[in-house]
């Protein structure tokens, strides 16, 4: 909400809040206090996210912690640039300034500035959209399965070699 407050001062825009959680009431109150009540739309949890994501200009993820970032990956697969906190597993997923943006935790202004830059530069926005979609393919099921299989084969091969060496006099 605070990041969007920065964006709303520079662009006529709306914020879609997808999902529910324990902080929804706090977020609704903050949107009201900042004069954003009419520009922030709380959609709740039962949404067809795959239909909504392609409509977005960017996906804000100011998480304090994030193990992997499945929501970010879903956005990227829809060609939506992600502006996220540089926490948890997000740096594995997002290539900063290429397929998305990783910013210091709690830096509302930097997130807002980054969003405004995307909105102000359509050619850069399209470049990041394409890179986000391409980066998401790296984590697609066929690619992941193939990498896991190669890893398991290497581990098993190394284990077999280690066991053979241990039993050789």
PDB file of C-alpha atoms in Angstrom:
ATOM      1  CA  UNK A   1       0.000   0.000   0.000  1.00  0.00           C
ATOM      2  CA  UNK A   2       2.848   2.383   0.861  1.00  0.00           C
ATOM      3  CA  UNK A   3       4.650   1.574  -2.382  1.00  0.00           C
ATOM      4  CA  UNK A   4       1.452   2.147  -4.317  1.00  0.00           C
ATOM      5  CA  UNK A   5       0.992   5.463  -2.498  1.00  0.00           C
ATOM      6  CA  UNK A   6       4.299   6.564  -4.058  1.00  0.00           C
ATOM      7  CA  UNK A   7       3.213   5.320  -7.506  1.00  0.00           C
ATOM      8  CA  UNK A   8      -0.241   6.933  -7.243  1.00  0.00           C
ATOM      9  CA  UNK A   9       1.330  10.369  -6.753  1.00  0.00           C
ATOM     10  CA  UNK A  10       2.957  10.036 -10.190  1.00  0.00           C
ATOM     11  CA  UNK A  11       0.537   7.898 -12.222  1.00  0.00           C
ATOM     12  CA  UNK A  12      -3.173   7.443 -12.568  1.00  0.00           C
ATOM     13  CA  UNK A  13      -3.344   3.801 -11.590  1.00  0.00           C
ATOM     14  CA  UNK A  14      -5.068   1.164  -9.521  1.00  0.00           C
ATOM     15  CA  UNK A  15      -3.705  -1.488  -7.194  1.00  0.00           C
ATOM     16  CA  UNK A  16      -5.195  -4.979  -7.256  1.00  0.00           C
ATOM     17  CA  UNK A  17      -4.708  -6.830  -4.004  1.00  0.00           C
ATOM     18  CA  UNK A  18      -5.076 -10.509  -4.872  1.00  0.00           C
ATOM     19  CA  UNK A  19      -5.557 -12.918  -1.993  1.00  0.00           C
ATOM     20  CA  UNK A  20      -6.458 -12.714   1.640  1.00  0.00           C
ATOM     21  CA  UNK A  21      -4.530 -12.973   4.820  1.00  0.00           C
ATOM     22  CA  UNK A  22      -4.255 -11.812   8.383  1.00  0.00           C
ATOM     23  CA  UNK A  23      -3.079  -8.339   7.309  1.00  0.00           C
ATOM     24  CA  UNK A  24      -5.969  -7.530   4.973  1.00  0.00           C
ATOM     25  CA  UNK A  25      -7.818  -5.397   7.528  1.00  0.00           C
ATOM     26  CA  UNK A  26      -4.629  -3.445   8.258  1.00  0.00           C
ATOM     27  CA  UNK A  27      -4.059  -2.936   4.522  1.00  0.00           C
ATOM     28  CA  UNK A  28      -7.630  -1.732   3.991  1.00  0.00           C
ATOM     29  CA  UNK A  29      -7.278   0.739   6.855  1.00  0.00           C
ATOM     30  CA  UNK A  30      -3.921   2.004   5.508  1.00  0.00           C
ATOM     31  CA  UNK A  31      -5.383   2.478   2.013  1.00  0.00           C
ATOM     32  CA  UNK A  32      -8.181   4.520   3.563  1.00  0.00           C
ATOM     33  CA  UNK A  33      -5.782   6.601   5.701  1.00  0.00           C
ATOM     34  CA  UNK A  34      -3.617   7.397   2.658  1.00  0.00           C
ATOM     35  CA  UNK A  35      -6.629   8.425   0.565  1.00  0.00           C
ATOM     36  CA  UNK A  36      -6.309   5.436  -1.745  1.00  0.00           C
ATOM     37  CA  UNK A  37      -9.554   3.642  -0.914  1.00  0.00           C
ATOM     38  CA  UNK A  38     -11.018   4.131  -4.414  1.00  0.00           C
ATOM     39  CA  UNK A  39      -7.761   3.135  -6.130  1.00  0.00           C
ATOM     40  CA  UNK A  40      -7.025  -0.062  -4.185  1.00  0.00           C
ATOM     41  CA  UNK A  41      -9.199  -3.043  -5.063  1.00  0.00           C
ATOM     42  CA  UNK A  42      -9.220  -5.974  -2.653  1.00  0.00           C
ATOM     43  CA  UNK A  43     -10.158  -9.035  -4.707  1.00  0.00           C
ATOM     44  CA  UNK A  44      -9.887 -11.762  -2.081  1.00  0.00           C
ATOM     45  CA  UNK A  45      -8.527 -15.253  -2.477  1.00  0.00           C
ATOM     46  CA  UNK A  46     -10.945 -16.957  -4.837  1.00  0.00           C
ATOM     47  CA  UNK A  47      -9.745 -15.434  -8.081  1.00  0.00           C
ATOM     48  CA  UNK A  48      -8.638 -16.870 -11.395  1.00  0.00           C
ATOM     49  CA  UNK A  49      -5.124 -15.542 -11.011  1.00  0.00           C
ATOM     50  CA  UNK A  50      -4.032 -16.829 -14.417  1.00  0.00           C
ATOM     51  CA  UNK A  51      -6.633 -14.527 -15.994  1.00  0.00           C
ATOM     52  CA  UNK A  52      -5.682 -11.493 -13.882  1.00  0.00           C
ATOM     53  CA  UNK A  53      -1.884 -11.618 -14.015  1.00  0.00           C
ATOM     54  CA  UNK A  54      -1.480 -10.892 -17.754  1.00  0.00           C
ATOM     55  CA  UNK A  55      -3.460  -7.676 -17.247  1.00  0.00           C
ATOM     56  CA  UNK A  56      -0.963  -6.236 -14.759  1.00  0.00           C
ATOM     57  CA  UNK A  57       1.798  -3.747 -15.535  1.00  0.00           C
ATOM     58  CA  UNK A  58       3.949  -5.188 -12.750  1.00  0.00           C
ATOM     59  CA  UNK A  59       3.731  -7.402  -9.682  1.00  0.00           C
ATOM     60  CA  UNK A  60       4.786  -5.967  -6.317  1.00  0.00           C
ATOM     61  CA  UNK A  61       6.162  -8.450  -3.807  1.00  0.00           C
ATOM     62  CA  UNK A  62       7.486  -6.525  -0.782  1.00  0.00           C
ATOM     63  CA  UNK A  63       7.777  -9.677   1.328  1.00  0.00           C
ATOM     64  CA  UNK A  64       9.857  -9.791   4.478  1.00  0.00           C
ATOM     65  CA  UNK A  65      10.555 -13.464   3.773  1.00  0.00           C
ATOM     66  CA  UNK A  66       9.937 -15.679   0.786  1.00  0.00           C
ATOM     67  CA  UNK A  67      11.165 -19.256   0.533  1.00  0.00           C
ATOM     68  CA  UNK A  68      10.932 -19.569  -3.256  1.00  0.00           C
ATOM     69  CA  UNK A  69       8.482 -17.064  -4.705  1.00  0.00           C
ATOM     70  CA  UNK A  70       5.872 -19.127  -6.508  1.00  0.00           C
ATOM     71  CA  UNK A  71       3.592 -16.091  -6.875  1.00  0.00           C
ATOM     72  CA  UNK A  72       6.474 -14.195  -8.480  1.00  0.00           C
ATOM     73  CA  UNK A  73       7.145 -17.099 -10.840  1.00  0.00           C
ATOM     74  CA  UNK A  74       3.471 -17.211 -11.852  1.00  0.00           C
ATOM     75  CA  UNK A  75       3.581 -13.489 -12.632  1.00  0.00           C
ATOM     76  CA  UNK A  76       6.784 -13.880 -14.629  1.00  0.00           C
ATOM     77  CA  UNK A  77       5.290 -16.756 -16.629  1.00  0.00           C
ATOM     78  CA  UNK A  78       2.514 -14.342 -17.621  1.00  0.00           C
ATOM     79  CA  UNK A  79       5.101 -11.784 -18.745  1.00  0.00           C
ATOM     80  CA  UNK A  80       4.636  -9.523 -15.743  1.00  0.00           C
ATOM     81  CA  UNK A  81       7.773  -7.875 -14.323  1.00  0.00           C
ATOM     82  CA  UNK A  82       8.205  -8.480 -10.593  1.00  0.00           C
ATOM     83  CA  UNK A  83       9.404  -5.769  -8.233  1.00  0.00           C
ATOM     84  CA  UNK A  84      10.346  -7.599  -5.048  1.00  0.00           C
ATOM     85  CA  UNK A  85      12.277  -7.470  -1.814  1.00  0.00           C
ATOM     86  CA  UNK A  86      15.723  -9.014  -2.096  1.00  0.00           C
ATOM     87  CA  UNK A  87      14.942 -11.810   0.375  1.00  0.00           C
ATOM     88  CA  UNK A  88      14.824 -15.596   0.586  1.00  0.00           C
ATOM     89  CA  UNK A  89      14.754 -17.493  -2.685  1.00  0.00           C
ATOM     90  CA  UNK A  90      13.756 -14.510  -4.837  1.00  0.00           C
ATOM     91  CA  UNK A  91      17.339 -13.802  -6.001  1.00  0.00           C
ATOM     92  CA  UNK A  92      17.427 -17.317  -7.503  1.00  0.00           C
ATOM     93  CA  UNK A  93      14.297 -16.532  -9.477  1.00  0.00           C
ATOM     94  CA  UNK A  94      14.669 -12.889 -10.475  1.00  0.00           C
ATOM     95  CA  UNK A  95      17.644 -11.525 -12.384  1.00  0.00           C
ATOM     96  CA  UNK A  96      17.868  -7.947 -11.104  1.00  0.00           C
ATOM     97  CA  UNK A  97      17.211  -5.305 -13.774  1.00  0.00           C
ATOM     98  CA  UNK A  98      16.789  -8.004 -16.406  1.00  0.00           C
ATOM     99  CA  UNK A  99      13.768 -10.211 -15.648  1.00  0.00           C
ATOM    100  CA  UNK A 100      12.586  -8.170 -12.668  1.00  0.00           C
ATOM    101  CA  UNK A 101      13.857  -6.071  -9.818  1.00  0.00           C
ATOM    102  CA  UNK A 102      15.233  -6.926  -6.376  1.00  0.00           C
ATOM    103  CA  UNK A 103      15.285  -4.080  -3.892  1.00  0.00           C
ATOM    104  CA  UNK A 104      16.271  -3.739  -0.250  1.00  0.00           C
ATOM    105  CA  UNK A 105      13.692  -4.961   2.232  1.00  0.00           C
ATOM    106  CA  UNK A 106      11.376  -2.147   3.256  1.00  0.00           C
ATOM    107  CA  UNK A 107      12.587   0.345   0.629  1.00  0.00           C
ATOM    108  CA  UNK A 108       9.139   1.568  -0.381  1.00  0.00           C
ATOM    109  CA  UNK A 109      10.500   4.549  -2.287  1.00  0.00           C
ATOM    110  CA  UNK A 110      12.891   2.446  -4.418  1.00  0.00           C
ATOM    111  CA  UNK A 111      10.046   0.052  -5.273  1.00  0.00           C
ATOM    112  CA  UNK A 112       7.823   2.987  -6.212  1.00  0.00           C
ATOM    113  CA  UNK A 113      10.553   4.621  -8.302  1.00  0.00           C
ATOM    114  CA  UNK A 114      11.215   1.351 -10.114  1.00  0.00           C
ATOM    115  CA  UNK A 115       7.516   0.919 -10.888  1.00  0.00           C
ATOM    116  CA  UNK A 116       7.290   4.484 -12.174  1.00  0.00           C
ATOM    117  CA  UNK A 117      10.357   3.953 -14.360  1.00  0.00           C
ATOM    118  CA  UNK A 118       8.660   0.944 -15.954  1.00  0.00           C
ATOM    119  CA  UNK A 119       5.484   2.933 -16.543  1.00  0.00           C
ATOM    120  CA  UNK A 120       7.446   5.867 -17.993  1.00  0.00           C
ATOM    121  CA  UNK A 121       9.517   3.756 -20.411  1.00  0.00           C
ATOM    122  CA  UNK A 122       7.330   1.389 -22.471  1.00  0.00           C
ATOM    123  CA  UNK A 123      10.273  -0.054 -24.431  1.00  0.00           C
ATOM    124  CA  UNK A 124      12.116  -1.030 -21.232  1.00  0.00           C
ATOM    125  CA  UNK A 125       8.853  -2.358 -19.814  1.00  0.00           C
ATOM    126  CA  UNK A 126       8.407  -4.633 -22.839  1.00  0.00           C
ATOM    127  CA  UNK A 127      12.019  -5.807 -22.587  1.00  0.00           C
ATOM    128  CA  UNK A 128      11.583  -6.789 -18.933  1.00  0.00           C
ATOM    129  CA  UNK A 129       8.226  -8.444 -19.716  1.00  0.00           C
ATOM    130  CA  UNK A 130       9.872 -10.643 -22.343  1.00  0.00           C
ATOM    131  CA  UNK A 131      12.834 -11.439 -20.092  1.00  0.00           C
ATOM    132  CA  UNK A 132      10.496 -12.343 -17.208  1.00  0.00           C
ATOM    133  CA  UNK A 133       8.564 -14.780 -19.395  1.00  0.00           C
ATOM    134  CA  UNK A 134      11.788 -16.303 -20.717  1.00  0.00           C
ATOM    135  CA  UNK A 135      13.294 -16.611 -17.210  1.00  0.00           C
ATOM    136  CA  UNK A 136      10.175 -18.428 -15.979  1.00  0.00           C
ATOM    137  CA  UNK A 137      10.792 -21.138 -18.577  1.00  0.00           C
ATOM    138  CA  UNK A 138      13.990 -22.060 -16.723  1.00  0.00           C
ATOM    139  CA  UNK A 139      11.751 -23.234 -13.873  1.00  0.00           C
ATOM    140  CA  UNK A 140       9.242 -25.075 -16.066  1.00  0.00           C
ATOM    141  CA  UNK A 141       8.417 -28.670 -15.186  1.00  0.00           C
ATOM    142  CA  UNK A 142      10.357 -30.346 -18.024  1.00  0.00           C
ATOM    143  CA  UNK A 143      13.471 -28.255 -17.320  1.00  0.00           C
ATOM    144  CA  UNK A 144      13.319 -28.804 -13.566  1.00  0.00           C
ATOM    145  CA  UNK A 145      12.748 -32.567 -13.901  1.00  0.00           C
ATOM    146  CA  UNK A 146      15.711 -32.863 -16.266  1.00  0.00           C
ATOM    147  CA  UNK A 147      17.988 -30.931 -13.882  1.00  0.00           C
ATOM    148  CA  UNK A 148      16.855 -33.001 -10.879  1.00  0.00           C
ATOM    149  CA  UNK A 149      17.505 -36.243 -12.786  1.00  0.00           C
ATOM    150  CA  UNK A 150      21.018 -35.105 -13.733  1.00  0.00           C
ATOM    151  CA  UNK A 151      21.699 -34.114 -10.133  1.00  0.00           C
ATOM    152  CA  UNK A 152      20.460 -37.460  -8.774  1.00  0.00           C
ATOM    153  CA  UNK A 153      22.606 -39.347 -11.306  1.00  0.00           C
ATOM    154  CA  UNK A 154      25.700 -37.344 -10.291  1.00  0.00           C
ATOM    155  CA  UNK A 155      25.017 -37.940  -6.584  1.00  0.00           C
ATOM    156  CA  UNK A 156      24.409 -41.661  -7.111  1.00  0.00           C
ATOM    157  CA  UNK A 157      27.492 -41.973  -9.310  1.00  0.00           C
ATOM    158  CA  UNK A 158      29.667 -40.181  -6.750  1.00  0.00           C
ATOM    159  CA  UNK A 159      28.222 -42.324  -3.961  1.00  0.00           C
ATOM    160  CA  UNK A 160      28.881 -45.498  -5.944  1.00  0.00           C
ATOM    161  CA  UNK A 161      32.491 -44.405  -6.642  1.00  0.00           C
ATOM    162  CA  UNK A 162      32.978 -43.537  -2.974  1.00  0.00           C
ATOM    163  CA  UNK A 163      31.665 -46.944  -1.870  1.00  0.00           C
ATOM    164  CA  UNK A 164      33.860 -48.739  -4.427  1.00  0.00           C
ATOM    165  CA  UNK A 165      36.948 -46.862  -3.237  1.00  0.00           C
ATOM    166  CA  UNK A 166      36.138 -47.649   0.392  1.00  0.00           C
ATOM    167  CA  UNK A 167      35.983 -51.403  -0.256  1.00  0.00           C
ATOM    168  CA  UNK A 168      39.128 -51.607  -2.427  1.00  0.00           C
ATOM    169  CA  UNK A 169      42.127 -52.817  -0.379  1.00  0.00           C
TER     170      UNK A 169
END
